[in-house]
Coordinates of N, CA and C in Angstrom, one line a residue:
Chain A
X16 N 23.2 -81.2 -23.3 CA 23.7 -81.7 -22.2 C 22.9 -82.7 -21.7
X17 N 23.5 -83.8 -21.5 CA 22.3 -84.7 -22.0 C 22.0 -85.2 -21.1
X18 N 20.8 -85.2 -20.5 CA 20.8 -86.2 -19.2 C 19.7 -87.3 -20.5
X19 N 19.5 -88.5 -19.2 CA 18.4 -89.4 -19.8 C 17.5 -89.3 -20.8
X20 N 17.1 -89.4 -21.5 CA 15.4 -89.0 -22.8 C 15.3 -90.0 -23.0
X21 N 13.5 -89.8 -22.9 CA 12.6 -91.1 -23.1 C 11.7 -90.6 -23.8
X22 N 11.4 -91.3 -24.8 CA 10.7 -91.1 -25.5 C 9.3 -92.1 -26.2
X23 N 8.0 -92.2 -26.4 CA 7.6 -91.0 -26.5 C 7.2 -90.7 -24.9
X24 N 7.1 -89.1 -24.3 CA 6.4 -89.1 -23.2 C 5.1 -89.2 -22.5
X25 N 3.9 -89.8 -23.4 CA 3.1 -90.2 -23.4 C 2.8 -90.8 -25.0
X26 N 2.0 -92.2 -24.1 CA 1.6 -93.5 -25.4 C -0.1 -93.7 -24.7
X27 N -0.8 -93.5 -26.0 CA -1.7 -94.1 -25.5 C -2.4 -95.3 -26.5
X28 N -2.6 -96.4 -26.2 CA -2.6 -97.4 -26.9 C -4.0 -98.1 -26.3
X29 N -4.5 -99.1 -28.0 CA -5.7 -99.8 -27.4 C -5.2 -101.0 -26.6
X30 N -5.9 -101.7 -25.8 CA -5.6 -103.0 -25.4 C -5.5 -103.9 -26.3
X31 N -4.7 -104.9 -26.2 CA -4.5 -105.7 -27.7 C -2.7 -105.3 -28.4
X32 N -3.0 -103.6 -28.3 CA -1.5 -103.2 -29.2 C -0.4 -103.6 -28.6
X33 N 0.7 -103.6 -29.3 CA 2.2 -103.4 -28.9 C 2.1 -102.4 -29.1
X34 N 2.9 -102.5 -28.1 CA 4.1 -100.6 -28.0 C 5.4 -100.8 -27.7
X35 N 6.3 -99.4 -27.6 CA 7.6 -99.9 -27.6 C 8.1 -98.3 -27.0
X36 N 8.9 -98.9 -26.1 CA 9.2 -97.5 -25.4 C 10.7 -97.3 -25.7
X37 N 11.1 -96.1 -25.9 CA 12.7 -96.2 -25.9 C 13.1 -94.8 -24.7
X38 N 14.7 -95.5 -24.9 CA 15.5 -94.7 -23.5 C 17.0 -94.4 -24.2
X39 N 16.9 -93.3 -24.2 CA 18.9 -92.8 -24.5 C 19.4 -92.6 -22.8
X40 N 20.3 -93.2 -22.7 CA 20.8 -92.9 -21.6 C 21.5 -92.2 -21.9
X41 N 22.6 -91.6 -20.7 CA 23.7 -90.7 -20.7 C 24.9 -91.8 -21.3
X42 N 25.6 -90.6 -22.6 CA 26.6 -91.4 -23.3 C 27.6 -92.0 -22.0
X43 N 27.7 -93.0 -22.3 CA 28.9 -93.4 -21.9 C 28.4 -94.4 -20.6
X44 N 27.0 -94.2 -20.2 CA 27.0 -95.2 -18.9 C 26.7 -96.4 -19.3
X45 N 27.5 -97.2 -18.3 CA 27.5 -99.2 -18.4 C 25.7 -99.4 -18.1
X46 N 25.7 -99.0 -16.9 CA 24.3 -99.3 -16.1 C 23.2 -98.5 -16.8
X47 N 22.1 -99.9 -17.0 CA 20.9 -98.9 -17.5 C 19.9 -99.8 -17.1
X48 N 19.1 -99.4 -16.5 CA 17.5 -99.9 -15.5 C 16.0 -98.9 -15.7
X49 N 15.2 -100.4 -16.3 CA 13.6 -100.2 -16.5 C 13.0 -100.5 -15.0
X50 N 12.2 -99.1 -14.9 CA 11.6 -99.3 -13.8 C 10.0 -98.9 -14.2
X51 N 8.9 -99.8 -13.4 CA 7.5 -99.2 -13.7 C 6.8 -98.7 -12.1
X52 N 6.3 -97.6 -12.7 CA 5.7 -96.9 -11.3 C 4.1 -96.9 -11.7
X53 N 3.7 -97.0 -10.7 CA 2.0 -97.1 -10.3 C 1.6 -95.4 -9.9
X54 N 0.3 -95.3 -10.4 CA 0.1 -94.0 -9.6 C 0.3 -93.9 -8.0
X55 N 0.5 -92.8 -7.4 CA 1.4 -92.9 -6.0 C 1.9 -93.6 -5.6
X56 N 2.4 -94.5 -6.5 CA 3.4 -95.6 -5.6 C 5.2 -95.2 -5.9
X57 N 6.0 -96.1 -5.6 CA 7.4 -95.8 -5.8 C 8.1 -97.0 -7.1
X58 N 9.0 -96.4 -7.8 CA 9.5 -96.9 -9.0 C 9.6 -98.9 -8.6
X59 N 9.4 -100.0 -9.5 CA 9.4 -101.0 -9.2 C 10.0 -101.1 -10.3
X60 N 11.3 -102.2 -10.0 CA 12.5 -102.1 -10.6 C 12.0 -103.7 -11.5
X61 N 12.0 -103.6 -13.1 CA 11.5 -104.4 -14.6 C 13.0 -105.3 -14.8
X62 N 14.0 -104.4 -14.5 CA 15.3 -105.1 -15.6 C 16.4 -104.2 -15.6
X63 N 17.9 -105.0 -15.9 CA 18.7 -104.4 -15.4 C 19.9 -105.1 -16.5
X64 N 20.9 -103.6 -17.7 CA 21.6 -104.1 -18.3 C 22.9 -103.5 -18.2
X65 N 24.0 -104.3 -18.5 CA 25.1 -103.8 -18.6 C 25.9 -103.5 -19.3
X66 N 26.1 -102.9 -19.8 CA 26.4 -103.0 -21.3 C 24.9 -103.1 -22.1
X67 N 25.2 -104.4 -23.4 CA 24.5 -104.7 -23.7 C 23.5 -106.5 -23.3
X68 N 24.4 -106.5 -22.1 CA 23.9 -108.0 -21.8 C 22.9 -107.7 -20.6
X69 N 21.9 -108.1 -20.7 CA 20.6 -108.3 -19.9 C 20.6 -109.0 -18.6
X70 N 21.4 -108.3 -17.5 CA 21.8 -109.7 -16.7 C 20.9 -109.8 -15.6
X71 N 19.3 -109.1 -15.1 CA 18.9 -109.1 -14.5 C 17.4 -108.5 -15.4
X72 N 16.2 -109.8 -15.5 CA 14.9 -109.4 -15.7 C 13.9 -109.9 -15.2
X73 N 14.1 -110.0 -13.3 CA 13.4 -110.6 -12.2 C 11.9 -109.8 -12.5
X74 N 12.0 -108.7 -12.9 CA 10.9 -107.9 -12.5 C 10.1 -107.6 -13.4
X75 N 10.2 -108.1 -14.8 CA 9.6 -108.4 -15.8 C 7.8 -108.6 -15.5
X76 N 6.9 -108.2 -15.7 CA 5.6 -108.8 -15.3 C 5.2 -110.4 -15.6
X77 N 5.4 -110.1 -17.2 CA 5.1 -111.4 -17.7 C 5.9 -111.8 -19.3
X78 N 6.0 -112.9 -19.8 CA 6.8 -112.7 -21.1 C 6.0 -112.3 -22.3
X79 N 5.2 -110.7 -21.8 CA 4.6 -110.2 -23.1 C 5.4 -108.8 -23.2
X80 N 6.3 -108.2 -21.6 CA 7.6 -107.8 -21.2 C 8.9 -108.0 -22.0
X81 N 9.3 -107.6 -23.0 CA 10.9 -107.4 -23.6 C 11.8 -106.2 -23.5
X82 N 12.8 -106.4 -22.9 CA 13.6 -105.4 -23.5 C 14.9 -105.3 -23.9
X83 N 15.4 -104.7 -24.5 CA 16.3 -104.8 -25.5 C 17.7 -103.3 -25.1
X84 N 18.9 -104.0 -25.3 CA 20.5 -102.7 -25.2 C 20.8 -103.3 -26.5
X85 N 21.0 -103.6 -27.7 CA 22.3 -104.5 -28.5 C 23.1 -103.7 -28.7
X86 N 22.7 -102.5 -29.0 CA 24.7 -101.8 -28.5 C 25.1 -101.3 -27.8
X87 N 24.6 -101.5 -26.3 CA 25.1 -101.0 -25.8 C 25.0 -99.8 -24.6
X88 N 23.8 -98.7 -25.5 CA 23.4 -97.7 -25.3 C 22.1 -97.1 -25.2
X89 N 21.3 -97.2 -26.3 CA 19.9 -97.2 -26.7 C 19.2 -98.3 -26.3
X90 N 18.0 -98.4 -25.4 CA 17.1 -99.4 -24.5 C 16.0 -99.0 -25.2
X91 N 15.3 -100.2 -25.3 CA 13.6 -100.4 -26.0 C 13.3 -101.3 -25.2
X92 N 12.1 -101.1 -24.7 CA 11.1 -102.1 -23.5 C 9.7 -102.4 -24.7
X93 N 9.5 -103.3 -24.7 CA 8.5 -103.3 -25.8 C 7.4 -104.4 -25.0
X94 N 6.3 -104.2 -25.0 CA 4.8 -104.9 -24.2 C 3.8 -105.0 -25.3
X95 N 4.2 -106.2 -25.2 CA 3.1 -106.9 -26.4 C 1.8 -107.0 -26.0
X96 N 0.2 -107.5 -26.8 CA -0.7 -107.4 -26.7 C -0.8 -106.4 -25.3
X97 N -0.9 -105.8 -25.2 CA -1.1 -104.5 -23.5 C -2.3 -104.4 -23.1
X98 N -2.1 -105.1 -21.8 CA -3.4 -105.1 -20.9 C -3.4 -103.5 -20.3
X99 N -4.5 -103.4 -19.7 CA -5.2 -102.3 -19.0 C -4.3 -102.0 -17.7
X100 N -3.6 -103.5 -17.2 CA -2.9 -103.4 -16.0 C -1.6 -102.6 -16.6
X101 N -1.0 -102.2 -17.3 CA 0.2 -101.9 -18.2 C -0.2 -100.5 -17.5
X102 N -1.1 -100.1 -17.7 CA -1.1 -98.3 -17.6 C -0.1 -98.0 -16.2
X103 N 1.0 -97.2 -16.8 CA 2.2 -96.7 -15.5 C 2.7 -95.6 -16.3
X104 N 3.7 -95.7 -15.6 CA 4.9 -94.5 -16.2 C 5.6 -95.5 -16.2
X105 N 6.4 -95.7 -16.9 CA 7.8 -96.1 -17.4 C 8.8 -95.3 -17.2
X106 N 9.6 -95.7 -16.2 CA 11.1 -94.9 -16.0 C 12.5 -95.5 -16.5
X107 N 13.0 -94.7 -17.0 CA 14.4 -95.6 -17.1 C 15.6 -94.7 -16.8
X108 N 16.8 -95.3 -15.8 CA 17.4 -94.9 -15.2 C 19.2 -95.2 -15.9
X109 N 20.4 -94.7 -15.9 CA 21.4 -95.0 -16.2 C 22.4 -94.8 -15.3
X110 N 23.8 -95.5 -14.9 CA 24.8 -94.7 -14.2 C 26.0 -95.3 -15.0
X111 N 27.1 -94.7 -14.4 CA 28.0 -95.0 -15.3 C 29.5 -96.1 -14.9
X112 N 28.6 -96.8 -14.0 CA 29.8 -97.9 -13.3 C 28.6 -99.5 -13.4
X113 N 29.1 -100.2 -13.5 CA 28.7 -101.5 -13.3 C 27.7 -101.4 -11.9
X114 N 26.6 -102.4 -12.0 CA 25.7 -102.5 -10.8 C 25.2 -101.0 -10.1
X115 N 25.1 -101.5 -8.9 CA 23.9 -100.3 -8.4 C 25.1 -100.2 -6.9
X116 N 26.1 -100.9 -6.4 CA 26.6 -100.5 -5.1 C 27.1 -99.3 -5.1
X117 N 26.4 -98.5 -4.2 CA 27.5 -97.1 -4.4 C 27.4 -96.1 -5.0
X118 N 26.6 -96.2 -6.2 CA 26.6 -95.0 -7.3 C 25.3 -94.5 -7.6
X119 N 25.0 -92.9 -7.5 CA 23.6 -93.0 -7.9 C 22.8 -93.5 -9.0
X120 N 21.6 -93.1 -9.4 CA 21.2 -93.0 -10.7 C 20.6 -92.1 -11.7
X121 N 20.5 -92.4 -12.7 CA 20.3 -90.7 -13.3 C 18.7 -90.9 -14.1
X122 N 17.7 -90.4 -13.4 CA 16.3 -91.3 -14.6 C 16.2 -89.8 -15.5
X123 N 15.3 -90.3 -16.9 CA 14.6 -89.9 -17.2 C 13.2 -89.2 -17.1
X124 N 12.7 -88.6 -17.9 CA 11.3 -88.0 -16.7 C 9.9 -89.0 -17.4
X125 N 10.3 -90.3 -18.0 CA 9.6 -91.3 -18.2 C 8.5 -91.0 -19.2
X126 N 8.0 -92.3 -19.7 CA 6.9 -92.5 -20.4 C 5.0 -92.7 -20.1
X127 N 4.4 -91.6 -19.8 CA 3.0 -92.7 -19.3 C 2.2 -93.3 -20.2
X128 N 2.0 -94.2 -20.0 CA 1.0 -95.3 -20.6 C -0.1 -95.4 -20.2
X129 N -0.9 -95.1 -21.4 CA -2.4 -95.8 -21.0 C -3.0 -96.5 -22.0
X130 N -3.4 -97.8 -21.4 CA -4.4 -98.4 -22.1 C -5.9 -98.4 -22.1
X131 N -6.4 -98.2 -23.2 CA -7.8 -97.9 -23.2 C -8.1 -99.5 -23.3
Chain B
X13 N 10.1 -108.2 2.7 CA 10.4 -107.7 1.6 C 11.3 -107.1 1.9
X14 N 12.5 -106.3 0.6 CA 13.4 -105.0 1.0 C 12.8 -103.9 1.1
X15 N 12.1 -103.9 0.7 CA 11.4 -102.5 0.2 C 11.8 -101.5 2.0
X16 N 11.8 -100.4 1.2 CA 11.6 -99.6 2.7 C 10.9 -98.8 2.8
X17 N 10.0 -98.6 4.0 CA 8.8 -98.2 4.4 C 8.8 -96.5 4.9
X18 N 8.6 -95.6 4.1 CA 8.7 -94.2 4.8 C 7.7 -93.4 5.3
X19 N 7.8 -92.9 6.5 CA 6.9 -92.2 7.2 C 7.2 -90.6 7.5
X20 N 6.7 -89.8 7.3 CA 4.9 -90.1 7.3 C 4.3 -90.2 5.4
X21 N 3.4 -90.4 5.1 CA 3.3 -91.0 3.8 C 2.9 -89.0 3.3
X22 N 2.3 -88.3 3.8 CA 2.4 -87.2 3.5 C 2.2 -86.1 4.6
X23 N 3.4 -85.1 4.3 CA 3.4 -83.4 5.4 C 3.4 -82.8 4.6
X24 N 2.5 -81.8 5.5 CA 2.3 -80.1 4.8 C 2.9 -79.0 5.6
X25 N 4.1 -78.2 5.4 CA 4.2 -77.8 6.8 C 4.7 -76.1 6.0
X26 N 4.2 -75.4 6.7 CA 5.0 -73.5 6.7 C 6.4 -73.9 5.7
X27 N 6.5 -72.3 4.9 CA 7.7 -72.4 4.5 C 8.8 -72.1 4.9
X28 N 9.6 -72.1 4.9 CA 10.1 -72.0 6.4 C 10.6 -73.1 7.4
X29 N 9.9 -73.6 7.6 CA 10.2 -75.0 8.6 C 10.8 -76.1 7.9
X30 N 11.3 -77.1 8.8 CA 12.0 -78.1 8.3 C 10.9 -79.2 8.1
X31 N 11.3 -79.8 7.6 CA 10.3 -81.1 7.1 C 11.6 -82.2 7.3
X32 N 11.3 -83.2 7.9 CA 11.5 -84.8 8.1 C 11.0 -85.5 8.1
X33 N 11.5 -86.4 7.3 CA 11.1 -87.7 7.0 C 11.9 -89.1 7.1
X34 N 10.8 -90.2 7.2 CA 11.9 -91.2 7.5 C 11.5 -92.7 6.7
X35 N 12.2 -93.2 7.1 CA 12.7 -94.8 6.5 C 12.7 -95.5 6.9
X36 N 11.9 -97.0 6.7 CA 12.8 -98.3 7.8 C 12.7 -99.0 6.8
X37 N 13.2 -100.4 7.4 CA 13.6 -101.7 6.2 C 14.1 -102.6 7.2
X38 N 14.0 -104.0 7.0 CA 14.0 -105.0 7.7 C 15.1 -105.7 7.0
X39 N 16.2 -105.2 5.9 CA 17.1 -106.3 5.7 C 18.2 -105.8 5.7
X40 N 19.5 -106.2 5.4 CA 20.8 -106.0 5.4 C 20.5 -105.1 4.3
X41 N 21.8 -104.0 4.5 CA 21.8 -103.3 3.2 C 23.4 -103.0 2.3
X42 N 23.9 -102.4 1.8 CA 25.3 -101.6 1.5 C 25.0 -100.8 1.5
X43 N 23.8 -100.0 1.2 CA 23.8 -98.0 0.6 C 22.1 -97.6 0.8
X44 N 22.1 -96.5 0.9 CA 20.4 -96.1 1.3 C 20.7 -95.0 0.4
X45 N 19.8 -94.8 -0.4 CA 19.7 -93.4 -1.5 C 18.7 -92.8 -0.9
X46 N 18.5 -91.3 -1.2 CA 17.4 -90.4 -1.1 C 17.0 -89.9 -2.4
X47 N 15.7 -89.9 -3.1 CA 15.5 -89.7 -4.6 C 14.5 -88.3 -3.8
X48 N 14.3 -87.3 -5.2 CA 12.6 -86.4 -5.0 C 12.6 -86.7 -6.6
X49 N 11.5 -86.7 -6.3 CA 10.5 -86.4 -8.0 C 9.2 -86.0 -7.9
X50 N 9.5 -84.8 -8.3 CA 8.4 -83.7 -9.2 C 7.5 -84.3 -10.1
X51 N 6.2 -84.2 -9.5 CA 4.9 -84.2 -10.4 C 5.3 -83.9 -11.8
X52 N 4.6 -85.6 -12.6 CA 5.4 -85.6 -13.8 C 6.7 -85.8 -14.5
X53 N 7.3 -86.0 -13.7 CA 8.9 -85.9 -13.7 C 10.1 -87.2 -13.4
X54 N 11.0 -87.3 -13.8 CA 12.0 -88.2 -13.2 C 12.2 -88.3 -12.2
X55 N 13.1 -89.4 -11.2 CA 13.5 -89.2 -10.3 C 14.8 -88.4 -9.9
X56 N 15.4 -87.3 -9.0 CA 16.5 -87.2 -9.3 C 17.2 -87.7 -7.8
X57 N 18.2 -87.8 -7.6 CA 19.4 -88.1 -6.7 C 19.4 -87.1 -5.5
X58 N 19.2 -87.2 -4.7 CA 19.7 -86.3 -3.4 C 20.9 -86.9 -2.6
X59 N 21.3 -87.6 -2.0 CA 21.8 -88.1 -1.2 C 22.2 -89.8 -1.3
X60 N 23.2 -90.5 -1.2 CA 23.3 -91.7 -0.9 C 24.0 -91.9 0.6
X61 N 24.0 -93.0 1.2 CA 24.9 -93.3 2.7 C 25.1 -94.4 2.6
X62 N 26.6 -95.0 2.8 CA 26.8 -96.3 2.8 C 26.5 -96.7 4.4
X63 N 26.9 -98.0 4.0 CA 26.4 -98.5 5.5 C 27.0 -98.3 6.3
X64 N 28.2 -97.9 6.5 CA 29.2 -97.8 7.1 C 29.7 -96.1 7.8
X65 N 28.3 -95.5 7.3 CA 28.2 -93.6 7.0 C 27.0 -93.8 8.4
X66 N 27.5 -92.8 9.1 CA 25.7 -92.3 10.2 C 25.2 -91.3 9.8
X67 N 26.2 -90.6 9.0 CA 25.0 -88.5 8.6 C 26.3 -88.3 7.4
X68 N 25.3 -87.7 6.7 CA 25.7 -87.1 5.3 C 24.8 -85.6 5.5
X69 N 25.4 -84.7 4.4 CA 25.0 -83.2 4.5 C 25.3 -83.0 2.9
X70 N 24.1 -82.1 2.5 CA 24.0 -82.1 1.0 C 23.2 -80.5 1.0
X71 N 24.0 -79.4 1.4 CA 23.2 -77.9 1.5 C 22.4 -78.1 2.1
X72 N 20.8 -77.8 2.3 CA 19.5 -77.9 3.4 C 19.2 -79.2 3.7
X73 N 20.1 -80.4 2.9 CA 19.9 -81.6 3.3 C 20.3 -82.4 3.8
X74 N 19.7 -82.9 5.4 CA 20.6 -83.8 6.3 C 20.1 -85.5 6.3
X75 N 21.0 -86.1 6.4 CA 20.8 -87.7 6.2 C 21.3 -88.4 7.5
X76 N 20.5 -89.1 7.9 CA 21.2 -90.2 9.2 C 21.0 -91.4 8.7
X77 N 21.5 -92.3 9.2 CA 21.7 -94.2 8.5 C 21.7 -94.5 10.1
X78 N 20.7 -95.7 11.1 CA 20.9 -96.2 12.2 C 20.7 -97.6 11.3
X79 N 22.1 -98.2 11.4 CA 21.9 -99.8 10.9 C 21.2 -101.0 12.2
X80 N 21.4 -100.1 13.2 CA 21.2 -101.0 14.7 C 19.4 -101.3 14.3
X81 N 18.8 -99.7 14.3 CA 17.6 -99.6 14.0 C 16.7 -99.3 12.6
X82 N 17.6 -99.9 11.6 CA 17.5 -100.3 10.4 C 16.1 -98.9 9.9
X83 N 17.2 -97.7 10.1 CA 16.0 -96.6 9.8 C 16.9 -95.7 9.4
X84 N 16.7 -94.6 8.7 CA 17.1 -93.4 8.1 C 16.1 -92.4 7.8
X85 N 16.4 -91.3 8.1 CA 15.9 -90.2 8.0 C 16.4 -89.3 7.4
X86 N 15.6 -88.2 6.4 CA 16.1 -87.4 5.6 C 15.3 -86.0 6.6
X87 N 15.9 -84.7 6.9 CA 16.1 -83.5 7.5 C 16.5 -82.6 6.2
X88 N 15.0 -81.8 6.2 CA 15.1 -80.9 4.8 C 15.0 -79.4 5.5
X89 N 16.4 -78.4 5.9 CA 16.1 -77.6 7.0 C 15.7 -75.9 6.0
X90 N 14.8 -75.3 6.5 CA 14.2 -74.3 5.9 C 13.7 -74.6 4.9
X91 N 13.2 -75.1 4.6 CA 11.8 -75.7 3.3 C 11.7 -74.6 2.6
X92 N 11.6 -74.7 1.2 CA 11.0 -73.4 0.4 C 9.7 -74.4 -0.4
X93 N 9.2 -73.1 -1.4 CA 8.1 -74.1 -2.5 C 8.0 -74.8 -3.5
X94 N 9.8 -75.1 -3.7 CA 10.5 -75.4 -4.8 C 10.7 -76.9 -3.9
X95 N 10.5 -77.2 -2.8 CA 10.6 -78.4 -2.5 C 9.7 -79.2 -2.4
X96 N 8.6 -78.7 -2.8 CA 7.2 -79.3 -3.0 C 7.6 -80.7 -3.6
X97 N 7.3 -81.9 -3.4 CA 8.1 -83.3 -4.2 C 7.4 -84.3 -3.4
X98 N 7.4 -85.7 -4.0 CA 7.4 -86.7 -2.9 C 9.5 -86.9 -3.3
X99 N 9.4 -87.6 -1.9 CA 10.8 -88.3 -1.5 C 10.9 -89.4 -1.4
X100 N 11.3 -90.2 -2.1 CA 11.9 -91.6 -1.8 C 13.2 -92.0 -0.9
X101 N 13.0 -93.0 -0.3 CA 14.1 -93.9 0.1 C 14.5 -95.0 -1.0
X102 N 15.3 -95.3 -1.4 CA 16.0 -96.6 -2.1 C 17.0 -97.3 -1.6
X103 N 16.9 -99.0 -1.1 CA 17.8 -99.7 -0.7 C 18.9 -100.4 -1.6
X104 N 19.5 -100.3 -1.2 CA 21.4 -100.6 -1.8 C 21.5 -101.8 -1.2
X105 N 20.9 -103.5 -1.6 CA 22.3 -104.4 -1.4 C 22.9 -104.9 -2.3
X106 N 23.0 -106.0 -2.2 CA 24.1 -107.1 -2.8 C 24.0 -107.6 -4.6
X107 N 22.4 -107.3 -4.7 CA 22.2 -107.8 -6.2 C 22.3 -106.4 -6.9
X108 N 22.4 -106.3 -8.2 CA 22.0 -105.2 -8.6 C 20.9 -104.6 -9.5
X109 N 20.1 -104.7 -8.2 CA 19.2 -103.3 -8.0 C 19.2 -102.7 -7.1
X110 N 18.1 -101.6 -6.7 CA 17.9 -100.7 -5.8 C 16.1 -100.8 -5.7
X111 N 15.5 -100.8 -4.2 CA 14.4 -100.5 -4.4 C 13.9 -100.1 -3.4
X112 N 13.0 -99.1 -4.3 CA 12.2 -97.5 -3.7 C 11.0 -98.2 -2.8
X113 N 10.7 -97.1 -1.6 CA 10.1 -97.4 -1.4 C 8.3 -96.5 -1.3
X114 N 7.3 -96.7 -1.1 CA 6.5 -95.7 -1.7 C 6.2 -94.1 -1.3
X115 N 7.0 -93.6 -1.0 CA 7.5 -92.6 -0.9 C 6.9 -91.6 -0.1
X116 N 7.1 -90.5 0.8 CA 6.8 -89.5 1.3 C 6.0 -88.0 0.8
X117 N 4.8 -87.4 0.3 CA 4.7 -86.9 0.1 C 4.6 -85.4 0.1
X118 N 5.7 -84.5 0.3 CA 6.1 -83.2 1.0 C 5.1 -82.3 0.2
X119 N 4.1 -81.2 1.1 CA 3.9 -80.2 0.7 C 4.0 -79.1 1.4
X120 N 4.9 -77.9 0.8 CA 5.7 -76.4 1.3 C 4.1 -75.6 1.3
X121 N 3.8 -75.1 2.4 CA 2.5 -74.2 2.1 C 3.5 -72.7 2.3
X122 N 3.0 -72.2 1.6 CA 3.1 -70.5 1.2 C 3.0 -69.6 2.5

């Protein structure tokens, strides 16, 4: 019964590495959003797909930041060379209507990262 | 910014008692979500209010929306120690996202 899975739930990576995070959302939802959280802080919204089209990636840090839907369903955020600033949790959220007016969201229980 | 700003940043209160918390924000909005998330964990859903809503009710959970005074408040009545959480606010407008703000951090003492 599937809610969100992310996987892996902890990465730990040298500085320098790629990594690559992935997210199954719940079958069937349009909406799927990367969010990165700071220790005590609150989720800060990365990118936002619909389907498989990428139509919002304001929140991207920098273009060492990718992520990827191509069909649709399955999301990969992938962070090239990874700075030490990278270390978060990675959330990713899904709902099952276009945009965010109106409808909740469903997250995962995220990825933490750390870079040594 | 949108971001919304909630106070108090953390309570500790009897089990038993109600715990409130609140929200403000300085911009237009459509929808105000209420998230908790458990140490280690996702966020999950409590409550949404459109703008157009003044109080929502969700079992021990009460919600107010003042658009006048661009504030909301979440009312958690008889607290147990399963509500141990921080609580987010999340703003709802026009683009699509939503964004949290740094959250409330509730602790149920025994």
């Amino acid at each position: 019964g599937a809610g969100v899975s992310q996987s892996p739930r902890y990465k730990v990576a040298k500085r320098g590495q790629d990594v690559a995070l992935r997210c199954d959302p719940i079958s069937g939802h349009v909406s799927l959003f990367w969010y990165q959280q700071a220790l005590g802080q609150g989720p800060e919204f990365l990118t936002y797909f619909q389907n498989e089209a990428q139509l919002d990636k304001s929140g991207l840090p920098s273009d060492r930041f990718f992520a990827e839907r191509p069909e649709g369903s399955v999301s990969t955020l992938k962070i090239q060379r990874t700075q030490q600033e990278d270390s978060a949790v990675y959330l990713c959220a899904s709902s099952p209507r276009v945009g965010t007016l109106n409808q909740p969201q469903h997250f995962g229980d995220g990825t933490r990262l750390s870079i040594l | 910014s949108q971001q919304g700003e909630e106070d108090p940043q953390a309570l500790s209160i009897q089990e038993g008692e109600n715990a409130t918390m609140n929200c403000s924000y300085k911009t237009s909005i459509n929808n105000l979500q209420w998230y908790r998330q458990n140490s280690g964990r996702g966020l999950v859903h409590l409550i949404l209010i459109r703008s157009n809503e003044r109080e929502k009710h969700s079992g021990r959970l009460r919600v107010t929306l003042d658009t006048s005074k661009k504030s909301s408040s979440l009312l958690i009545t008889a607290s147990r120690a399963a509500d141990t959480a921080s609580y987010f606010c999340a703003l709802g407008g026009r683009d699509d996202k939503i964004i949290f703000g740094k959250g409330t951090r509730l602790h149920i003492l025994p």
